[in-house]
mmCIF file of C-alpha atoms and ligand atoms in Angstrom:
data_model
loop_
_atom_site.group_PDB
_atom_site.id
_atom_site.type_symbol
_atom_site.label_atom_id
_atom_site.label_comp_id
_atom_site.label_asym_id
_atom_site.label_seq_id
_atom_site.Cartn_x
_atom_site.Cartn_y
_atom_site.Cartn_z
ATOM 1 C CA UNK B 21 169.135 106.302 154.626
ATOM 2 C CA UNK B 22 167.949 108.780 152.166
ATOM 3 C CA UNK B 23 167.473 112.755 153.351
ATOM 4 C CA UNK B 24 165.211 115.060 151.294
ATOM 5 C CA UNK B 25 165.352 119.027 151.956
ATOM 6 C CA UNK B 26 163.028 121.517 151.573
ATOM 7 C CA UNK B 27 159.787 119.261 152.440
ATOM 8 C CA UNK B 28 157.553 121.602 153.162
ATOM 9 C CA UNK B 29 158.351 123.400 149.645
ATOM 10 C CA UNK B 30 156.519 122.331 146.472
ATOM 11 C CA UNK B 31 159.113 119.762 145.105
ATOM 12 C CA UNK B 32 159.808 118.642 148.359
ATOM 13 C CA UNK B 33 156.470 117.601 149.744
ATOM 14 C CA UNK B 34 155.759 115.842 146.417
ATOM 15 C CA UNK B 35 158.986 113.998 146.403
ATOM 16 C CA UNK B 36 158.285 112.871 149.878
ATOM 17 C CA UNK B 37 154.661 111.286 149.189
ATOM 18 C CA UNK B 38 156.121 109.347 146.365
ATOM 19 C CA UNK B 39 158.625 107.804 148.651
ATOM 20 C CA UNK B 40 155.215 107.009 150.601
ATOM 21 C CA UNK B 41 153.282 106.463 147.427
ATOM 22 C CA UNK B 42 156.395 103.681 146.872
ATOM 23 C CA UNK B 43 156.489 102.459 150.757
ATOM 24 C CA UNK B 44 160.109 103.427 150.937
ATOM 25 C CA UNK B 45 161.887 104.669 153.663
ATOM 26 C CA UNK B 46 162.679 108.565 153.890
ATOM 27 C CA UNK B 47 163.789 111.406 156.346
ATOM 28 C CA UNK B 48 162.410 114.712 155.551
ATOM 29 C CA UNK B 49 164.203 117.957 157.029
ATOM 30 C CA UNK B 50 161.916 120.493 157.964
ATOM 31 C CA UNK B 51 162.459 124.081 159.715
ATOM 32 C CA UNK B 52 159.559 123.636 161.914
ATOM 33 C CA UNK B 53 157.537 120.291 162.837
ATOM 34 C CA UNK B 54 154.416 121.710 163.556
ATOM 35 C CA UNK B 55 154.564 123.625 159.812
ATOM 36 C CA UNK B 56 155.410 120.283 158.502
ATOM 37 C CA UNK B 57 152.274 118.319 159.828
ATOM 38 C CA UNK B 58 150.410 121.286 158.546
ATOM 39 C CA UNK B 59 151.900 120.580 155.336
ATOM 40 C CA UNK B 60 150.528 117.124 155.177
ATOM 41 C CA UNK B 61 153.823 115.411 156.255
ATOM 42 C CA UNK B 62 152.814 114.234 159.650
ATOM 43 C CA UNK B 63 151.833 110.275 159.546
ATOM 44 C CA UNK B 64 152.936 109.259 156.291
ATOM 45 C CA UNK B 65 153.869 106.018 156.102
ATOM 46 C CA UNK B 66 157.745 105.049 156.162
ATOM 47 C CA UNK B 67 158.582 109.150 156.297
ATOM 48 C CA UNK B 68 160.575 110.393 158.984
ATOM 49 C CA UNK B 69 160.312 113.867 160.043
ATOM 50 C CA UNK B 70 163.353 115.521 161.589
ATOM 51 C CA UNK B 71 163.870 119.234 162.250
ATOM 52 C CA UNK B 72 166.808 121.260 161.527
ATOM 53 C CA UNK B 73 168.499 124.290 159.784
ATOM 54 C CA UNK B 74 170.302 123.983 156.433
ATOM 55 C CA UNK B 75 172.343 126.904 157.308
ATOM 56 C CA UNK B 76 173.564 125.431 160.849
ATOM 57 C CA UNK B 77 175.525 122.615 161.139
ATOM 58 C CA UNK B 78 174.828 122.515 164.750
ATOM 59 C CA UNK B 79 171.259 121.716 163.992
ATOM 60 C CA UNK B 80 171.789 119.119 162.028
ATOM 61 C CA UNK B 81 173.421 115.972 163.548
ATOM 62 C CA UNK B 82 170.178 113.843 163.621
ATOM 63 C CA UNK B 83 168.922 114.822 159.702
ATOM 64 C CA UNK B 84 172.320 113.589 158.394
ATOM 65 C CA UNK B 85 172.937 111.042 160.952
ATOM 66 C CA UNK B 86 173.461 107.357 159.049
ATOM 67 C CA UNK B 87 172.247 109.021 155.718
ATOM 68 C CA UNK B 88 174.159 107.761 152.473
ATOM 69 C CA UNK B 89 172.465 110.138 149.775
ATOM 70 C CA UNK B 90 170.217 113.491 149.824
ATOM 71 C CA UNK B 91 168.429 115.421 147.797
ATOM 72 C CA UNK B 92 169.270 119.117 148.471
ATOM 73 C CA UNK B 93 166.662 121.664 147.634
ATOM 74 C CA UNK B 94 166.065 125.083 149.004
ATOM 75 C CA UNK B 95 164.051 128.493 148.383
ATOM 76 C CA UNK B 96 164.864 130.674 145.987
ATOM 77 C CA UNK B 97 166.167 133.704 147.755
ATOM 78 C CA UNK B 98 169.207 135.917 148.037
ATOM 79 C CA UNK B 99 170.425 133.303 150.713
ATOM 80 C CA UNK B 100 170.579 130.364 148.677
ATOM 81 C CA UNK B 101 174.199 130.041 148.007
ATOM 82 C CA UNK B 102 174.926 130.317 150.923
ATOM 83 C CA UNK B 103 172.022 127.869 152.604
ATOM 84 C CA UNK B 104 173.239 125.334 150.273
ATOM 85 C CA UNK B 105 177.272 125.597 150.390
ATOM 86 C CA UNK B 106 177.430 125.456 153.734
ATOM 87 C CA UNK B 107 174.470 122.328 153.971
ATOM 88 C CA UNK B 108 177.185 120.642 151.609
ATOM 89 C CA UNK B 109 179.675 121.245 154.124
ATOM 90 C CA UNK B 110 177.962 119.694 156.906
ATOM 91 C CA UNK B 111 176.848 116.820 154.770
ATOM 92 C CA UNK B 112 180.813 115.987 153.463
ATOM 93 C CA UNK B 113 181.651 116.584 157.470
ATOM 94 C CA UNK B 114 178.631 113.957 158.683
ATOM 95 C CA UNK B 115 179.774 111.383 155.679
ATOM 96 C CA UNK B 116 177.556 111.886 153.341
ATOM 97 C CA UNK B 117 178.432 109.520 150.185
ATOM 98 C CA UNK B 118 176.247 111.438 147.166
ATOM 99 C CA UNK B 119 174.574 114.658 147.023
ATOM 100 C CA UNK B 120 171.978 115.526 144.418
ATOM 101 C CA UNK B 121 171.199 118.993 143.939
ATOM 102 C CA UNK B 122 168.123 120.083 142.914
ATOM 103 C CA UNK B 123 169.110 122.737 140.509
ATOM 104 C CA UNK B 124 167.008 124.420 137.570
ATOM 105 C CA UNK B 125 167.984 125.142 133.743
ATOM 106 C CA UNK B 126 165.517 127.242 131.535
ATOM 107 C CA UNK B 127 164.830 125.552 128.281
ATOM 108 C CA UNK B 128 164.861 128.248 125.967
ATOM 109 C CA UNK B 129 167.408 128.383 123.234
ATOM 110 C CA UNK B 130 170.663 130.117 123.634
ATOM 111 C CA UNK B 131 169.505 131.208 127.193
ATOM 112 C CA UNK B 132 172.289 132.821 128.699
ATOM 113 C CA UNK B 133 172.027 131.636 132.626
ATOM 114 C CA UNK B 134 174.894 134.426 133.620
ATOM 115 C CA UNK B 135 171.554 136.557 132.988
ATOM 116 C CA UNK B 136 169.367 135.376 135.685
ATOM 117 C CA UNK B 137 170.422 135.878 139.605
ATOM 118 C CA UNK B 138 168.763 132.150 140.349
ATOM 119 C CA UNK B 139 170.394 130.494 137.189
ATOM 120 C CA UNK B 140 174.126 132.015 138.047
ATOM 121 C CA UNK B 141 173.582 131.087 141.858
ATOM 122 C CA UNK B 142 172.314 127.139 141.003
ATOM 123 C CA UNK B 143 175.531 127.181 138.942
ATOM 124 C CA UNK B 144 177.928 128.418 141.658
ATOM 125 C CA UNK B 145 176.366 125.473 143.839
ATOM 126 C CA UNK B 146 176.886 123.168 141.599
ATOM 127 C CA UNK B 147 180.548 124.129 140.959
ATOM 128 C CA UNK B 148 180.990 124.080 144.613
ATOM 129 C CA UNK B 149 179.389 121.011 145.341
ATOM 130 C CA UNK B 150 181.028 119.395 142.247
ATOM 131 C CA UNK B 151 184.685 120.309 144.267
ATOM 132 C CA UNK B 152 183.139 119.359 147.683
ATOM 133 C CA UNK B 153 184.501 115.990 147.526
ATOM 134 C CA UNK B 154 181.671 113.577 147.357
ATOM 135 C CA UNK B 155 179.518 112.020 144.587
ATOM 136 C CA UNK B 156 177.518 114.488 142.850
ATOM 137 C CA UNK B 157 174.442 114.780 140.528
ATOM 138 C CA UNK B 158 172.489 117.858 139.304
ATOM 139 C CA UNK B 159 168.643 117.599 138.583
ATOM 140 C CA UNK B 160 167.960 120.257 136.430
ATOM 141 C CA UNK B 161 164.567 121.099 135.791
ATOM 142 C CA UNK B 162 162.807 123.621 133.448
ATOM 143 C CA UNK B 163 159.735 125.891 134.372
ATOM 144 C CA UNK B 164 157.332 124.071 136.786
ATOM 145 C CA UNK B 165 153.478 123.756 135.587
ATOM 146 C CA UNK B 166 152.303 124.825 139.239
ATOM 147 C CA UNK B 167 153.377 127.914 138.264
ATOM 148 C CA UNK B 168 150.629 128.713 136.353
ATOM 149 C CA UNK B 169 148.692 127.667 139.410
ATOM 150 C CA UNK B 170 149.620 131.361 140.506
ATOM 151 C CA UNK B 171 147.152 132.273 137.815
ATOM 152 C CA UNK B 172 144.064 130.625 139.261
ATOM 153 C CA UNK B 173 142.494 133.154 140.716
ATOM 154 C CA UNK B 174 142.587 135.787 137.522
ATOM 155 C CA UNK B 175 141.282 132.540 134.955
ATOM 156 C CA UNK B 176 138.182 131.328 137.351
ATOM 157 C CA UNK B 177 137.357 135.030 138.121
ATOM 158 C CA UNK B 178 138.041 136.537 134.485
ATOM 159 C CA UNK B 179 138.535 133.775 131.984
ATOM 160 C CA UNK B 180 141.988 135.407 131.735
ATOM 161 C CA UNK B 181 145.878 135.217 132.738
ATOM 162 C CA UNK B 182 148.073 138.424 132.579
ATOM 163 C CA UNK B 183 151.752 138.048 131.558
ATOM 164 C CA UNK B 184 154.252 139.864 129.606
ATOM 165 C CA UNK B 185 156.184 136.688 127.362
ATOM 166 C CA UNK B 186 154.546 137.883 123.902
ATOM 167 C CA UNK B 187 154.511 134.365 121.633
ATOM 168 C CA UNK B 188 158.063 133.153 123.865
ATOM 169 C CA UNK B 189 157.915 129.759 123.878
ATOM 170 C CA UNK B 190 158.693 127.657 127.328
ATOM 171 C CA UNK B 191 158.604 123.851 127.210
ATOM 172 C CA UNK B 192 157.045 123.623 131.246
ATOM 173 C CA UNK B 193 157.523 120.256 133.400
ATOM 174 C CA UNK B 194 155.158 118.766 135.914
ATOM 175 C CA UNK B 195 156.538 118.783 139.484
ATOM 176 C CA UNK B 196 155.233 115.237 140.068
ATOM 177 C CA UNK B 197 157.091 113.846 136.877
ATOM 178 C CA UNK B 198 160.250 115.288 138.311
ATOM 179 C CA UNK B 199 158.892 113.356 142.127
ATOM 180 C CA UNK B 200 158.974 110.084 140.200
ATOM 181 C CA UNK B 201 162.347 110.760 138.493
ATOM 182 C CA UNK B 202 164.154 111.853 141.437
ATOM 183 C CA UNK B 203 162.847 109.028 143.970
ATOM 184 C CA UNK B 204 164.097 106.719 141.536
ATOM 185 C CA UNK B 205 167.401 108.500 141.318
ATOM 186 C CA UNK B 206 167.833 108.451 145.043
ATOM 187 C CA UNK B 207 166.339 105.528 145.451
ATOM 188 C CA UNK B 208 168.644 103.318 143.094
ATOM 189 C CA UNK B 209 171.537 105.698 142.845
ATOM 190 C CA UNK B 210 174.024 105.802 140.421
ATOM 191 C CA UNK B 211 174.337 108.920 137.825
ATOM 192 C CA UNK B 212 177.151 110.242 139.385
ATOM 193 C CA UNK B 213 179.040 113.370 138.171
ATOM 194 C CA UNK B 214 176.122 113.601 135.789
ATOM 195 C CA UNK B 215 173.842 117.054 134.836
ATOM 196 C CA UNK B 216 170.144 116.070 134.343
ATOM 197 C CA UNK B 217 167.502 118.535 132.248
ATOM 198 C CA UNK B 218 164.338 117.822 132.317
ATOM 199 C CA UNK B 219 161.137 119.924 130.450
ATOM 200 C CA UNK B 220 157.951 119.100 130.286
ATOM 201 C CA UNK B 221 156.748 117.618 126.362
ATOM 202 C CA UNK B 222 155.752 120.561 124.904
ATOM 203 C CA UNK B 223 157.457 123.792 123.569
ATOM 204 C CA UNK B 224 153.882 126.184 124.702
ATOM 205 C CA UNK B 225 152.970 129.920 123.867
ATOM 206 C CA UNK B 226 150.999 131.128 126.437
ATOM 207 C CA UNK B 227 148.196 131.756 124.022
ATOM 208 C CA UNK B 228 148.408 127.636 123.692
ATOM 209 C CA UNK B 229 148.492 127.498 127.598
ATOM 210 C CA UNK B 230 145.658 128.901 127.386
ATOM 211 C CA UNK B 231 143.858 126.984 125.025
ATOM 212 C CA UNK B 232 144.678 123.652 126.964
ATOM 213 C CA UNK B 233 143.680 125.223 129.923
ATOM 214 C CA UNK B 234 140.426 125.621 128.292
ATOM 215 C CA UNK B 235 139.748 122.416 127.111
ATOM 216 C CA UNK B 236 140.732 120.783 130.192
ATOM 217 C CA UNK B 237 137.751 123.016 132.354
ATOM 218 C CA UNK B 238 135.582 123.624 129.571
ATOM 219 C CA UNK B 239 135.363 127.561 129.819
ATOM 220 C CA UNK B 240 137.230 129.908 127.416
ATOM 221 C CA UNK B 241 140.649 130.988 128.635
ATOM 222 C CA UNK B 242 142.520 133.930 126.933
ATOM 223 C CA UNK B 243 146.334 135.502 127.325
ATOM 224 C CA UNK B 244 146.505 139.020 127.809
ATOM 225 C CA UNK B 245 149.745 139.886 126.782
ATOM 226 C CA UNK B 246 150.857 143.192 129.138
ATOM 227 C CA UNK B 247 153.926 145.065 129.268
ATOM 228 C CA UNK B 248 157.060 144.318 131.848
ATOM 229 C CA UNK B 249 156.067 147.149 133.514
ATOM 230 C CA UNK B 250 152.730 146.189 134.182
ATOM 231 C CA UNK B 251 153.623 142.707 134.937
ATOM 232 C CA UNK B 252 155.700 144.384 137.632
ATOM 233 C CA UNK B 253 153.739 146.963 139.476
ATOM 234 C CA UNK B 254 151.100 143.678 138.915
ATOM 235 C CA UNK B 255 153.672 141.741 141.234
ATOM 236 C CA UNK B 256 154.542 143.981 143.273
ATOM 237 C CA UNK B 257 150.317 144.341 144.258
ATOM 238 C CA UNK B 258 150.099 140.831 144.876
ATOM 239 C CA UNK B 259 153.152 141.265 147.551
ATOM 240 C CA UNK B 260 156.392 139.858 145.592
ATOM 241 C CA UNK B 261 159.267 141.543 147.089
ATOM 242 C CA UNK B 262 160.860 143.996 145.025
ATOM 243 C CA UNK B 263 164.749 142.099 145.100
ATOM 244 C CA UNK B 264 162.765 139.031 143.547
ATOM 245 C CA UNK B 265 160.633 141.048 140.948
ATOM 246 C CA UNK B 266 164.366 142.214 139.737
ATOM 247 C CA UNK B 267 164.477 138.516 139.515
ATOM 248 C CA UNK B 268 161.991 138.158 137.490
ATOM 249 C CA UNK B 269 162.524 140.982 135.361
ATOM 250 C CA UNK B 270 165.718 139.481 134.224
ATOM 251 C CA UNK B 271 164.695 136.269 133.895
ATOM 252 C CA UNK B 272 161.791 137.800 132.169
ATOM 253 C CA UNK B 273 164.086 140.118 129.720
ATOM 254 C CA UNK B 274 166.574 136.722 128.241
ATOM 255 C CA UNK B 275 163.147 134.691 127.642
ATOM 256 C CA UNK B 276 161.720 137.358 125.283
ATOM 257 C CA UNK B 277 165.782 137.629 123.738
ATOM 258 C CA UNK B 278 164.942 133.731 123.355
ATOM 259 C CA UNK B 279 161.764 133.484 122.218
ATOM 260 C CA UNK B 280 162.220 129.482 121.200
ATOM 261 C CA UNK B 281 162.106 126.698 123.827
ATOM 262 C CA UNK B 282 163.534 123.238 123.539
ATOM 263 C CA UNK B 283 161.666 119.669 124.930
ATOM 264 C CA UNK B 284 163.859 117.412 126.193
ATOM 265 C CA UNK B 285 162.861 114.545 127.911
ATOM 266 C CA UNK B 286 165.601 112.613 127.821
ATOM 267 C CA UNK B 287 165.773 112.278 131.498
ATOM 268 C CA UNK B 288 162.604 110.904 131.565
ATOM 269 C CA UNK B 289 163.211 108.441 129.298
ATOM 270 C CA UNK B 290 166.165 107.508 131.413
ATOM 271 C CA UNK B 291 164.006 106.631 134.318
ATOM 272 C CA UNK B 292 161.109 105.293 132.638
ATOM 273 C CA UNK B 293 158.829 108.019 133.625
ATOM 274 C CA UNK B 294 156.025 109.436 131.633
ATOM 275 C CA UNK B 295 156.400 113.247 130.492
ATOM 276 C CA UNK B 296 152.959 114.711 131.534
ATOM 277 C CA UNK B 297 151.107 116.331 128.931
ATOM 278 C CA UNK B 298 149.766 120.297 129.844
ATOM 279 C CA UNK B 299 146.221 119.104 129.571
ATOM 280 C CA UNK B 300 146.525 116.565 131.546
ATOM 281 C CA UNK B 301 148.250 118.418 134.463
ATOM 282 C CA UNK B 302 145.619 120.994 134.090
ATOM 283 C CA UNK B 303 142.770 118.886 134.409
ATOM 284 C CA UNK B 304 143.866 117.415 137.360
ATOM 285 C CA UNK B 305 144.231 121.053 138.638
ATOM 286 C CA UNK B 306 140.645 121.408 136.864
ATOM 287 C CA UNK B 307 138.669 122.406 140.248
ATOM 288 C CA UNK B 308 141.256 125.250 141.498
ATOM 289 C CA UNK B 309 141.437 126.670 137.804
ATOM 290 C CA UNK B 310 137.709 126.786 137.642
ATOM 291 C CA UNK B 311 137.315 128.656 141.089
ATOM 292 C CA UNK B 312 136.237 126.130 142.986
ATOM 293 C CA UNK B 313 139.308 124.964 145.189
HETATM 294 N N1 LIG R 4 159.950 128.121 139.800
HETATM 295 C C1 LIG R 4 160.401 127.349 138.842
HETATM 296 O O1 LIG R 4 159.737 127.200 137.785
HETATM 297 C C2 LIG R 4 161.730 126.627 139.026
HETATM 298 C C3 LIG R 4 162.208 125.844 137.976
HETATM 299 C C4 LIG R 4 163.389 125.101 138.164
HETATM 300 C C5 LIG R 4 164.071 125.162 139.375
HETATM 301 N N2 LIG R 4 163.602 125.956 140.369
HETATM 302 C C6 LIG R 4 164.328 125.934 141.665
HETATM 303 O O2 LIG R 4 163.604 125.094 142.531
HETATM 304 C C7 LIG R 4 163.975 125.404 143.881
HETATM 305 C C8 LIG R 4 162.752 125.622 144.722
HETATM 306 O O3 LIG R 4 161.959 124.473 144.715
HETATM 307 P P1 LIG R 4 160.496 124.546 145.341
HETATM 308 O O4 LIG R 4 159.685 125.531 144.574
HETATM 309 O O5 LIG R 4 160.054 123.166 145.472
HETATM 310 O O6 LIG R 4 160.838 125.141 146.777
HETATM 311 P P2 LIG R 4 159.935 126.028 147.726
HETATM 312 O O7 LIG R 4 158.485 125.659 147.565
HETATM 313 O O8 LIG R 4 160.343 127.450 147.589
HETATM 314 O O9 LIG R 4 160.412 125.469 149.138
HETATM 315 C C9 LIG R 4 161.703 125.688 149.613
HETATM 316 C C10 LIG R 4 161.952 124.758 150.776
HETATM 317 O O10 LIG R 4 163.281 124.972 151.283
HETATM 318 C C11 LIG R 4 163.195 125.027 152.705
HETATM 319 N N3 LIG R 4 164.305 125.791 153.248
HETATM 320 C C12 LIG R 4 164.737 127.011 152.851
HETATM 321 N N4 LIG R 4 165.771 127.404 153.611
HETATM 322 C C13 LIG R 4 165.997 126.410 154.507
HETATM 323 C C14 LIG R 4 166.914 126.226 155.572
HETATM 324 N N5 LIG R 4 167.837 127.164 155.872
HETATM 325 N N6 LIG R 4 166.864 125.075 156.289
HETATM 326 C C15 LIG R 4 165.927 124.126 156.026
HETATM 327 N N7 LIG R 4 165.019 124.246 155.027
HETATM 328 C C16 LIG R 4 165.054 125.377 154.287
HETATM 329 C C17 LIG R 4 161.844 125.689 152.968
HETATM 330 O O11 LIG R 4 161.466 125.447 154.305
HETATM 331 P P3 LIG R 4 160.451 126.398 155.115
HETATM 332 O O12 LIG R 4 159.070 125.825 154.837
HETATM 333 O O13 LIG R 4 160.870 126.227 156.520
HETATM 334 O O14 LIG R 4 160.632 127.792 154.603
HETATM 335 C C18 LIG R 4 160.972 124.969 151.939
HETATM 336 O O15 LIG R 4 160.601 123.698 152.424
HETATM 337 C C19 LIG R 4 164.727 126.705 143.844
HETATM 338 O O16 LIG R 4 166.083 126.431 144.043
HETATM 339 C C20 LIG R 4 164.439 127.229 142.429
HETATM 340 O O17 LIG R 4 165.470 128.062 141.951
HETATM 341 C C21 LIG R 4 162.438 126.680 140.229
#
């Protein structure tokens, strides 16, 4: 049996419809069952819903109950180290054979990841999980596309998107190319002891972002380049919490030290997936960026 994490989150729920897309078997751990039906979980074919806590091995003998292999993914939040190290725990206690962590590696050039809280804790994981004692792989993705989702609301109001990169490059992957990638990982196994990167085919300025945003909805699209600052107080109006703005400000701070971004799709290639073009991944997006989703 195959366990997948997080399945309420963004990578998880699209992992778990391609196991349904595929018609193969999967148990999805959610906090909360009603929240996962809400999520568009409930009645999908072959999926098998199971609550329980990450952090709580108590909570957790029917998720990892018969399960040979999961895919461990959780939020990005001061807790995550510890949500994940001691989920590895109760997976090595409950027999667990091979744990893949969903990880994350930026694809800028000469990025130092001791600068960025989320990079140095997906590293500590995986250093823990690599001594854990079981089989171990690390799927390392760059920048998501659906971040720029975020976005949607400034470009179909204003024709616009506000950020603070300058011309930094950053070479962003489509969450359902990493889906198809890491059902086929878990669903065929193998890759042991192996670190997997994945961007998306393009090294992208925003100001090109923008242009492929445009031709994919037809309406003009510009980058307004702001300063840190008012990226910040911009965040911290729309809610973010200040501890994660930090976050961001450091990730923020090494991507304009690192202005160049890499594309490597060598992952892809391994598991005969398709690297999804911006445009393409914006057009199916085309009704939210144009205001009307
Ligand atoms: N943003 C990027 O561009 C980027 C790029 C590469 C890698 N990453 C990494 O990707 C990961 C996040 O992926 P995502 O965006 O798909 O996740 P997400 O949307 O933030 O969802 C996180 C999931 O983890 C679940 N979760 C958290 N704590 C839990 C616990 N104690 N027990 C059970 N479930 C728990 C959440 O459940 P609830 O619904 O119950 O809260 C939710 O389903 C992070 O580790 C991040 O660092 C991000």
């Amino acid at each position: 049996m195959i366990l997948v994490t997080g399945a309420t989150g963004l990578n998880g729920k699209a992992i778990v419809r391609e196991f349904a897309r595929q018609k193969h078997q999967v148990r999805a751990l959610v906090r909360d069952l009603n929240r996962a039906s809400a999520a568009g979980l409930g009645g999908l074919a072959g999926v098998e819903l199971v609550d329980g806590d990450m952090r709580r091995a108590e909570t957790l003998g029917a998720a990892l109950d018969g399960v040979d292999r999961v895919l461990m993914i959780s939020t990005a939040a001061q807790d995550m180290v510890e949500t994940q190290c001691r989920f590895i725990d109760a997976c090595k206690q409950a027999g667990v054979a091979h744990v893949v962590k969903f990880s994350g590696a930026e694809s800028n050039i000469g990025y130092d990841a001791t600068k960025f809280r989320f990079t140095r804790m997906h590293e500590e994981v995986e250093r823990y999980l690599e001594g854990a004692g079981m089989a171990w792989t690390h799927l390392r993705p760059s920048q998501f596309m659906q971040v720029y989702l975020r976005d949607a609301p400034t470009i179909a109001a204003e024709g616009a998107f506000y950020l603070a990169l300058g011309g930094t490059e950053l070479s962003p992957v489509d969450v359902e190319d990493i889906a198809k990638v890491a059902v086929r990982l878990l669903r065929d196994g193998g890759h042991e002891g192996e670190s997997l990167d994945m961007t998306g085919p393009e090294a992208l300025t925003m100001s090109d972002i923008a242009a492929r945003i445009s031709q994919a909805i037809g309406k003009p699209v510009r980058y307004v380049d702001i300063s840190p600052q008012d990226r910040r107080r911009n965040l911290l109006a729309a809610g973010v919490p200040a501890d994660f703005a930090d976050a961001l400000d450091e990730q923020l701070a090494e991507r304009l030290r690192r202005p160049k971004s890499r594309v490597h799709l060598a992952t892809h290639e391994m598991f005969g997936v398709r690297a999804t073009p911006f445009v393409e991944f914006a057009q199916r997006h085309a009704a939210m960026l144009r205001g009307g989703a």
